[in-house]
Every structure is written in structure tokens, then in C-alpha cells.
Amino acid sequence: MERAVPPTVPLGQMEVFQALQRLHMTIFSQCFSPCGKFLAAGNNYGQIAIFRYPGLCSPTPIGSAHDGPVYSMVSTDRHLFSAGDGEVKAWLWAEILKKGCKELWCRQPPYRTSLEVPEINALLLVPKENSLILAGGDCQLHTMDLETGTFTRALRGHTDYIHCLALRDRNPEVLSGGEDGTVRLWDLRMAKEVQTIEVYKHEECSRPHNGRWIGCLATDSDWMVCGGGPALTLWHLRSSTPTTIFPMWAPQKHVTFYQDLILSAGQGPCVNQWQLSGELKAQVPGSSPGLLSLSLNQQPAAPECKVLTAAGNSCRVDVFTNLGYRAFSLSF
């Protein structure tokens, strides 16, 4: 997908401009539609592209969806939510493929000053509350009621900006990881922090040369996996104990539980498949020099569309129809 350039630019210069854009593109976020047949991807130019499956070849562009990078996206049955610098937007899936599609609404959390425009790095849906949690550069978790569109609470505790969120739906509780090197557990019913894990202070996890930041986390019942500056580590939440240190030197930017495996990606072109014991089962190379996001399409409405996609420091989204190899790549 090409970003608009002034019509007076000569054709040759326009082609150079577009080639340079693709060369310097970063895809920060991805999200599958609830029907499982569409993939949305957002880049550093504020653009969102919608790819249709099967095929996934010709994207439908949503021009300049945001003025800055599209850092995060999540989806409900009816809406796609996208986050950028200081704002979150909602798009109707029923309208999103139409030419000239506009956002349904745009909201800004209540920041401390009108001059503050922090990035929103992470979005998280809480279905039991019908709410959306936003977190990022202002070090807070903001909760928005999706029925009224109002912000109902702000959870404070992090001392530096927040990179990632994960939901423990059974409780309900939310985990957040940030630049301050902590993972914090929040009880949404009490609207308070109930547990703090300072990952970098555990000698077996610490890697001072990489920093203390937490860039990714995921949960499965009483278990959590997180990584970033510290080593990618599996934790038992009730005891706050690290149980498995995964032997990965490069910092990881995305992690998820998948069946009896843990999938991770970060610096380097590979999607890593880990046994819970810490054994590296496979490294599957992709086309990007570094990866920032993984997205699993497991919608029961479209079992034929079950794929894994990976994206990061390039204009391409890699598609894995089998976890063992990259089937093909999409391009903005």
C-alpha cells in the first residue's frame, strides 16, 4: 500500500519515494477479523491494510488511519480497534473494505496535560466487562467502557512506559510489563495492583547488557511467560517463581502460548518454538530482519484459514500455514 504523495511530484521521483517508504517500513501490529477471513496490519506511517483470506494478496488500504505509527490492534465481533499516538480509533468490520472508510469514533484517554501525547503501545479487550484497556507512554492502564465510550479508571504503579498487556480472564486480572523492568498484576474488581514481579532482580533472568525492560508477556492459567531485556522466562504466578529460562540470547518482542508450545519472536528473522521444559523445538526463518508481532488465526468459524502471521522490520507479513515453514509473504 502506497502513501499519498503530492500530485506535482514527477513520476520517477514518486517511484523513488515509494520505494524508500517500503525500505524503511515497520509493521508494528496485526489482528485477524472475528470471521477469520481478514487480516489487518498497521505500520509506522499510520497506515492500515486489510488482507483477505484465502489469497491474502491484494490489500485494501485505509489511507492515513493515524497521524503516527499504528502500535496495536484488537478486534471484537463488530469492531477493529487501532491505537497510535495518544488516541484509539474504532472501525466497523462491515464497512472497513469500502472505499473511503472512516473511523466510527476516536477517543483520547484523560492525560495529565493537554500537551501530553504519549504512544499507546498495547490494547487489551476484557470481554466480561465489555471494556478496552489502553497502556503506553504515560505509565498508566486506562479502562474504557465500550458501551458508553467513557474512561472509567486509571491504574497507576509503573514508573516508566508500558509495553505489553495480558489477560487472566478467569479472575479477571490483567498483567502489564514495562520499561521499568516489572510485571504487575492488577485485580480489575478492586482496581488495584496485587502483585509485582521485578524480573531483572532475579539473577537467573537478568541480562544487564540488554537492560531491564519487559517487552512481551503472555498468560495461561497460573503461568506467565515474559521477556525483553531479561531472558525469556516461564513463571509460576502464585509463587512468583521462575521455572524455565529459555536459552535465547536475542531480546524477544512477542510471545504467546500455543497448544503445548510457546512461540516467541524478536531480534532476528525467526519464529522460535519452545517446549515448556525450555528445549528449542524449532526456529522457522521469515523474510524480516526483526519481528515485532505474531498473530494466530484460530477462529472456529474459519478452520480452513488457520495460519500464523509474523511481521516487523520490513514491509512484509510472513504467513505460516504450517508452523514448520513460511508459505508466502504479504506486502503493504
Coordinates of C-alpha atoms in Angstrom, one line a residue:
M1 CA 0.0 0.0 0.0
E2 CA 1.4 3.4 -1.0
R3 CA 1.2 6.6 1.0
A4 CA -0.1 9.6 -0.9
V5 CA 2.5 12.0 -2.4
P6 CA 1.8 15.4 -3.9
P7 CA 0.4 15.1 -7.5
T8 CA 3.1 17.6 -8.7
V9 CA 5.9 15.1 -7.9
P10 CA 7.4 13.7 -11.2
L11 CA 6.7 10.0 -11.7
G12 CA 10.3 9.0 -11.3
Q13 CA 10.6 10.8 -8.0
M14 CA 7.3 9.3 -6.8
E15 CA 8.6 5.8 -7.5
V16 CA 11.8 6.5 -5.6
F17 CA 9.7 8.0 -2.7
Q18 CA 7.5 4.9 -2.5
A19 CA 10.5 2.6 -2.7
L20 CA 12.2 4.4 0.2
Q21 CA 9.0 4.1 2.2
R22 CA 8.8 0.4 1.7
L23 CA 12.5 0.1 2.5
H24 CA 12.0 1.9 5.9
M25 CA 8.6 0.4 6.8
T26 CA 8.0 -1.2 10.1
I27 CA 4.8 -3.2 10.7
F28 CA 4.0 -2.9 14.4
S29 CA 0.6 -4.6 14.7
Q30 CA -1.6 -7.2 13.3
C31 CA -5.1 -8.5 14.0
F32 CA -7.5 -11.1 12.4
S33 CA -11.1 -10.4 12.0
P34 CA -13.7 -12.4 14.0
C35 CA -14.7 -14.4 10.9
G36 CA -11.1 -15.3 10.4
K37 CA -11.0 -14.3 6.7
F38 CA -9.4 -10.9 7.0
L39 CA -6.0 -9.7 8.4
A40 CA -5.4 -6.1 9.4
A41 CA -1.8 -4.8 9.7
G42 CA -0.6 -1.4 10.8
N43 CA 2.7 0.3 10.1
N44 CA 4.9 3.2 11.2
Y45 CA 3.4 5.6 8.6
G46 CA -0.1 5.4 10.3
Q47 CA -1.5 3.1 7.5
I48 CA -3.7 0.1 8.0
A49 CA -4.0 -2.6 5.3
I50 CA -6.7 -5.3 5.2
F51 CA -5.8 -8.6 3.5
R52 CA -8.5 -11.1 2.5
Y53 CA -8.1 -14.8 3.1
P54 CA -7.8 -17.1 1.1
G55 CA -5.4 -15.4 -1.2
L56 CA -4.2 -12.6 1.2
C57 CA -2.5 -11.0 -1.8
S58 CA -4.1 -7.6 -2.6
P59 CA -4.6 -5.4 0.4
T60 CA -7.4 -2.9 0.9
P61 CA -5.9 0.3 2.3
I62 CA -7.2 2.5 5.0
G63 CA -5.2 5.6 4.0
S64 CA -3.7 7.5 6.9
A65 CA -5.6 5.8 9.7
H66 CA -3.4 7.6 12.3
D67 CA -1.0 10.5 12.1
G68 CA 1.7 8.4 13.6
P69 CA 2.5 4.7 13.9
V70 CA -0.2 2.1 14.5
Y71 CA 1.2 0.4 17.6
S72 CA -1.6 -2.0 18.5
M73 CA -4.8 -3.5 17.2
V74 CA -7.5 -5.8 18.7
S75 CA -10.9 -7.0 17.4
T76 CA -14.4 -7.7 18.6
D77 CA -17.2 -9.3 16.6
R78 CA -18.1 -5.9 15.1
H79 CA -15.2 -3.6 15.5
L80 CA -11.5 -3.3 14.8
F81 CA -9.7 -1.0 17.4
S82 CA -6.4 0.6 16.5
A83 CA -4.1 2.7 18.7
G84 CA -1.5 5.3 17.8
D85 CA 0.0 8.4 19.5
G86 CA -2.4 9.4 22.2
E87 CA -5.6 8.0 20.6
V88 CA -7.6 4.9 19.9
K89 CA -10.0 4.5 16.9
A90 CA -12.8 2.1 16.2
W91 CA -13.7 0.8 12.7
L92 CA -16.6 -1.3 11.7
W93 CA -15.6 -4.6 10.1
A94 CA -18.8 -4.3 7.9
E95 CA -17.6 -1.0 6.4
I96 CA -13.8 -1.4 6.5
L97 CA -13.4 -2.8 3.0
K98 CA -15.4 0.0 1.4
K99 CA -13.7 2.8 -0.4
G100 CA -13.2 5.9 1.7
C101 CA -13.9 4.1 5.0
K102 CA -13.8 6.4 8.0
E103 CA -13.4 5.5 11.7
L104 CA -16.6 5.1 13.8
W105 CA -15.1 7.1 16.6
C106 CA -11.8 8.4 18.1
R107 CA -11.0 8.6 21.8
Q108 CA -8.2 10.0 23.9
P109 CA -7.5 8.9 27.5
P110 CA -7.6 11.7 30.1
Y111 CA -3.9 12.6 30.2
R112 CA -2.4 14.9 32.8
T113 CA -1.9 17.8 30.5
S114 CA -3.3 18.8 27.1
L115 CA 0.3 18.8 25.7
E116 CA 0.9 15.2 26.6
V117 CA 0.6 12.8 23.6
P118 CA 2.1 9.5 24.7
E119 CA 2.1 6.5 22.4
I120 CA -0.4 3.7 23.2
N121 CA 1.7 0.6 22.9
A122 CA -0.9 -2.0 23.9
L123 CA -4.6 -2.7 23.7
L124 CA -6.5 -5.4 25.6
L125 CA -10.1 -6.5 25.5
V126 CA -11.8 -7.6 28.7
P127 CA -15.0 -9.4 27.5
K128 CA -16.5 -9.9 30.9
E129 CA -16.5 -6.1 31.5
N130 CA -17.2 -5.2 27.8
S131 CA -14.2 -2.9 28.2
L132 CA -10.9 -2.0 26.5
I133 CA -7.7 -1.4 28.3
L134 CA -5.0 1.0 26.9
A135 CA -1.5 1.3 28.1
G136 CA 1.7 3.1 26.9
G137 CA 3.8 6.1 27.4
D138 CA 2.1 7.7 30.3
C139 CA 2.8 4.6 32.5
Q140 CA -0.9 4.0 33.3
L141 CA -3.6 1.5 32.3
H142 CA -6.7 3.3 31.2
T143 CA -10.0 1.4 31.0
M144 CA -12.7 2.4 28.5
D145 CA -16.3 1.2 28.7
L146 CA -17.1 0.1 25.2
E147 CA -20.8 0.7 25.6
T148 CA -20.6 4.3 26.6
G149 CA -17.1 5.2 25.3
T150 CA -16.1 6.7 28.6
F151 CA -12.9 6.1 30.5
T152 CA -13.8 4.6 33.9
R153 CA -10.5 4.2 35.7
A154 CA -6.7 4.6 35.5
L155 CA -4.4 2.1 37.2
R156 CA -1.1 3.6 38.3
G157 CA 2.1 1.9 39.5
H158 CA 4.6 1.6 36.7
T159 CA 7.4 4.2 36.8
D160 CA 8.2 4.0 33.1
Y161 CA 6.2 3.4 30.0
I162 CA 4.3 0.2 29.5
H163 CA 5.0 -2.1 26.5
C164 CA 2.6 -5.1 26.9
L165 CA -0.6 -6.4 28.4
A166 CA -2.1 -9.8 29.0
L167 CA -5.5 -11.0 30.5
R168 CA -6.2 -13.7 33.1
D169 CA -9.8 -14.0 32.1
R170 CA -10.9 -16.3 34.9
N171 CA -10.3 -13.8 37.7
P172 CA -10.4 -11.2 35.9
E173 CA -6.9 -9.9 36.2
V174 CA -4.5 -8.0 33.9
L175 CA -0.8 -8.3 33.7
S176 CA 1.3 -5.4 32.4
G177 CA 5.0 -5.2 31.6
G178 CA 7.1 -2.1 31.1
E179 CA 10.3 -0.3 30.7
D180 CA 10.8 -0.2 34.5
G181 CA 11.5 -4.0 34.4
T182 CA 8.4 -5.0 36.3
V183 CA 5.4 -7.2 35.6
R184 CA 2.4 -6.0 37.6
L185 CA -0.8 -7.9 38.3
W186 CA -4.0 -5.9 38.6
D187 CA -7.3 -7.0 40.1
L188 CA -9.9 -5.3 38.0
R189 CA -12.7 -5.8 40.5
M190 CA -10.7 -4.0 43.2
A191 CA -9.0 -1.7 40.7
K192 CA -5.7 -2.1 42.4
E193 CA -2.2 -3.7 42.0
V194 CA -2.0 -7.1 43.8
Q195 CA 1.4 -8.4 42.7
T196 CA 4.7 -7.1 41.4
I197 CA 7.5 -9.2 39.9
E198 CA 10.8 -7.4 39.4
V199 CA 12.1 -9.7 36.8
Y200 CA 15.6 -8.2 36.4
K201 CA 16.4 -8.7 40.1
H202 CA 16.3 -12.5 39.6
E203 CA 19.9 -13.5 38.8
E204 CA 18.9 -16.3 36.5
C205 CA 16.8 -13.9 34.4
S206 CA 18.9 -10.8 34.5
R207 CA 20.9 -9.6 31.5
P208 CA 22.2 -6.2 32.4
H209 CA 23.7 -5.7 28.9
N210 CA 20.2 -5.8 27.4
G211 CA 18.5 -3.6 30.0
R212 CA 15.6 -4.3 32.4
W213 CA 12.6 -3.6 30.1
I214 CA 9.8 -6.1 29.7
G215 CA 8.7 -6.2 26.0
C216 CA 6.4 -9.1 25.9
L217 CA 4.3 -11.4 28.1
A218 CA 1.5 -14.0 27.9
T219 CA -0.5 -16.0 30.4
D220 CA -2.1 -19.4 30.7
S221 CA -3.9 -20.0 33.9
D222 CA -1.3 -19.8 36.8
W223 CA 1.6 -19.5 34.3
M224 CA 3.2 -16.5 32.7
V225 CA 6.0 -16.1 30.1
C226 CA 7.7 -12.8 29.7
G227 CA 10.9 -11.4 28.1
G228 CA 12.7 -8.4 26.7
G229 CA 15.9 -7.2 28.3
P230 CA 15.8 -10.1 30.8
A231 CA 15.8 -13.6 29.4
L232 CA 12.6 -15.1 28.1
T233 CA 11.3 -16.9 31.2
L234 CA 8.3 -19.1 32.3
W235 CA 6.9 -18.1 35.7
H236 CA 4.6 -19.7 38.2
L237 CA 2.4 -16.7 39.2
R238 CA 1.2 -17.8 42.6
S239 CA 4.7 -18.3 43.9
S240 CA 6.3 -15.6 41.8
T241 CA 8.9 -18.2 40.8
P242 CA 10.8 -18.5 37.6
T243 CA 10.7 -22.2 36.5
T244 CA 12.2 -22.2 33.0
I245 CA 14.8 -20.0 31.4
F246 CA 14.7 -20.2 27.6
P247 CA 18.2 -20.1 26.1
M248 CA 17.6 -17.3 23.7
W249 CA 20.3 -14.5 23.6
A250 CA 18.3 -12.0 21.5
P251 CA 15.7 -9.9 23.2
Q252 CA 12.1 -11.1 22.5
K253 CA 9.3 -8.7 21.4
H254 CA 6.3 -11.0 21.2
V255 CA 5.4 -14.3 23.0
T256 CA 2.3 -16.5 23.1
F257 CA 1.2 -19.9 24.3
Y258 CA 0.1 -22.3 21.6
Q259 CA -1.1 -25.7 22.5
D260 CA 1.8 -27.4 24.3
L261 CA 4.4 -24.9 22.9
I262 CA 5.5 -21.3 23.5
L263 CA 6.1 -19.2 20.4
S264 CA 8.4 -16.2 20.5
A265 CA 9.9 -13.6 18.2
G266 CA 12.1 -10.6 18.4
Q267 CA 15.6 -9.6 17.2
G268 CA 16.4 -11.8 14.2
P269 CA 14.2 -13.3 11.4
C270 CA 13.0 -16.5 13.1
V271 CA 9.8 -17.6 14.9
N272 CA 11.0 -19.7 17.8
Q273 CA 9.1 -22.7 19.0
W274 CA 9.8 -23.8 22.6
Q275 CA 8.9 -26.7 24.7
L276 CA 7.7 -25.8 28.2
S277 CA 10.8 -27.5 29.5
G278 CA 13.0 -24.9 27.8
E279 CA 14.1 -27.0 24.8
L280 CA 14.1 -25.2 21.5
K281 CA 11.9 -27.3 19.2
A282 CA 12.4 -25.3 16.0
Q283 CA 13.4 -21.9 14.6
V284 CA 11.5 -21.0 11.4
P285 CA 13.0 -18.2 9.4
G286 CA 11.0 -15.4 7.9
S287 CA 11.7 -12.6 5.5
S288 CA 12.1 -9.7 8.0
P289 CA 15.4 -8.9 9.8
G290 CA 13.5 -8.5 13.1
L291 CA 10.0 -9.4 14.3
L292 CA 7.6 -7.3 16.5
S293 CA 4.3 -9.2 16.4
L294 CA 2.8 -12.7 15.9
S295 CA -0.8 -13.3 15.2
L296 CA -2.6 -16.7 15.3
N297 CA -5.8 -17.1 13.3
Q298 CA -7.7 -19.8 15.2
Q299 CA -11.3 -18.6 14.6
P300 CA -13.6 -21.6 14.8
A301 CA -15.8 -20.0 12.1
A302 CA -13.0 -20.5 9.6
P303 CA -10.9 -23.6 10.3
E304 CA -9.6 -23.6 6.8
C305 CA -8.0 -20.2 7.5
K306 CA -5.8 -21.4 10.4
V307 CA -2.5 -19.7 10.0
L308 CA 0.3 -17.9 11.9
T309 CA 1.5 -14.5 10.7
A310 CA 4.7 -12.7 11.7
A311 CA 5.7 -9.1 10.9
G312 CA 8.3 -6.5 12.0
N313 CA 11.1 -4.5 10.4
S314 CA 10.0 -4.7 6.8
C315 CA 7.0 -4.1 4.5
R316 CA 6.2 -7.8 4.5
V317 CA 3.9 -10.1 6.6
D318 CA 5.0 -13.7 6.6
V319 CA 2.3 -16.4 6.5
F320 CA 2.9 -19.8 8.0
T321 CA 0.2 -22.3 7.1
N322 CA 2.2 -24.9 8.9
L323 CA 4.4 -24.0 11.9
G324 CA 7.3 -25.7 10.2
Y325 CA 7.8 -23.3 7.3
R326 CA 6.9 -19.9 5.7
A327 CA 4.3 -20.5 3.0
F328 CA 4.4 -17.0 1.5
S329 CA 4.6 -13.3 2.3
L330 CA 2.2 -10.4 2.0
S331 CA 3.3 -6.9 1.1
F332 CA 2.0 -3.4 2.0

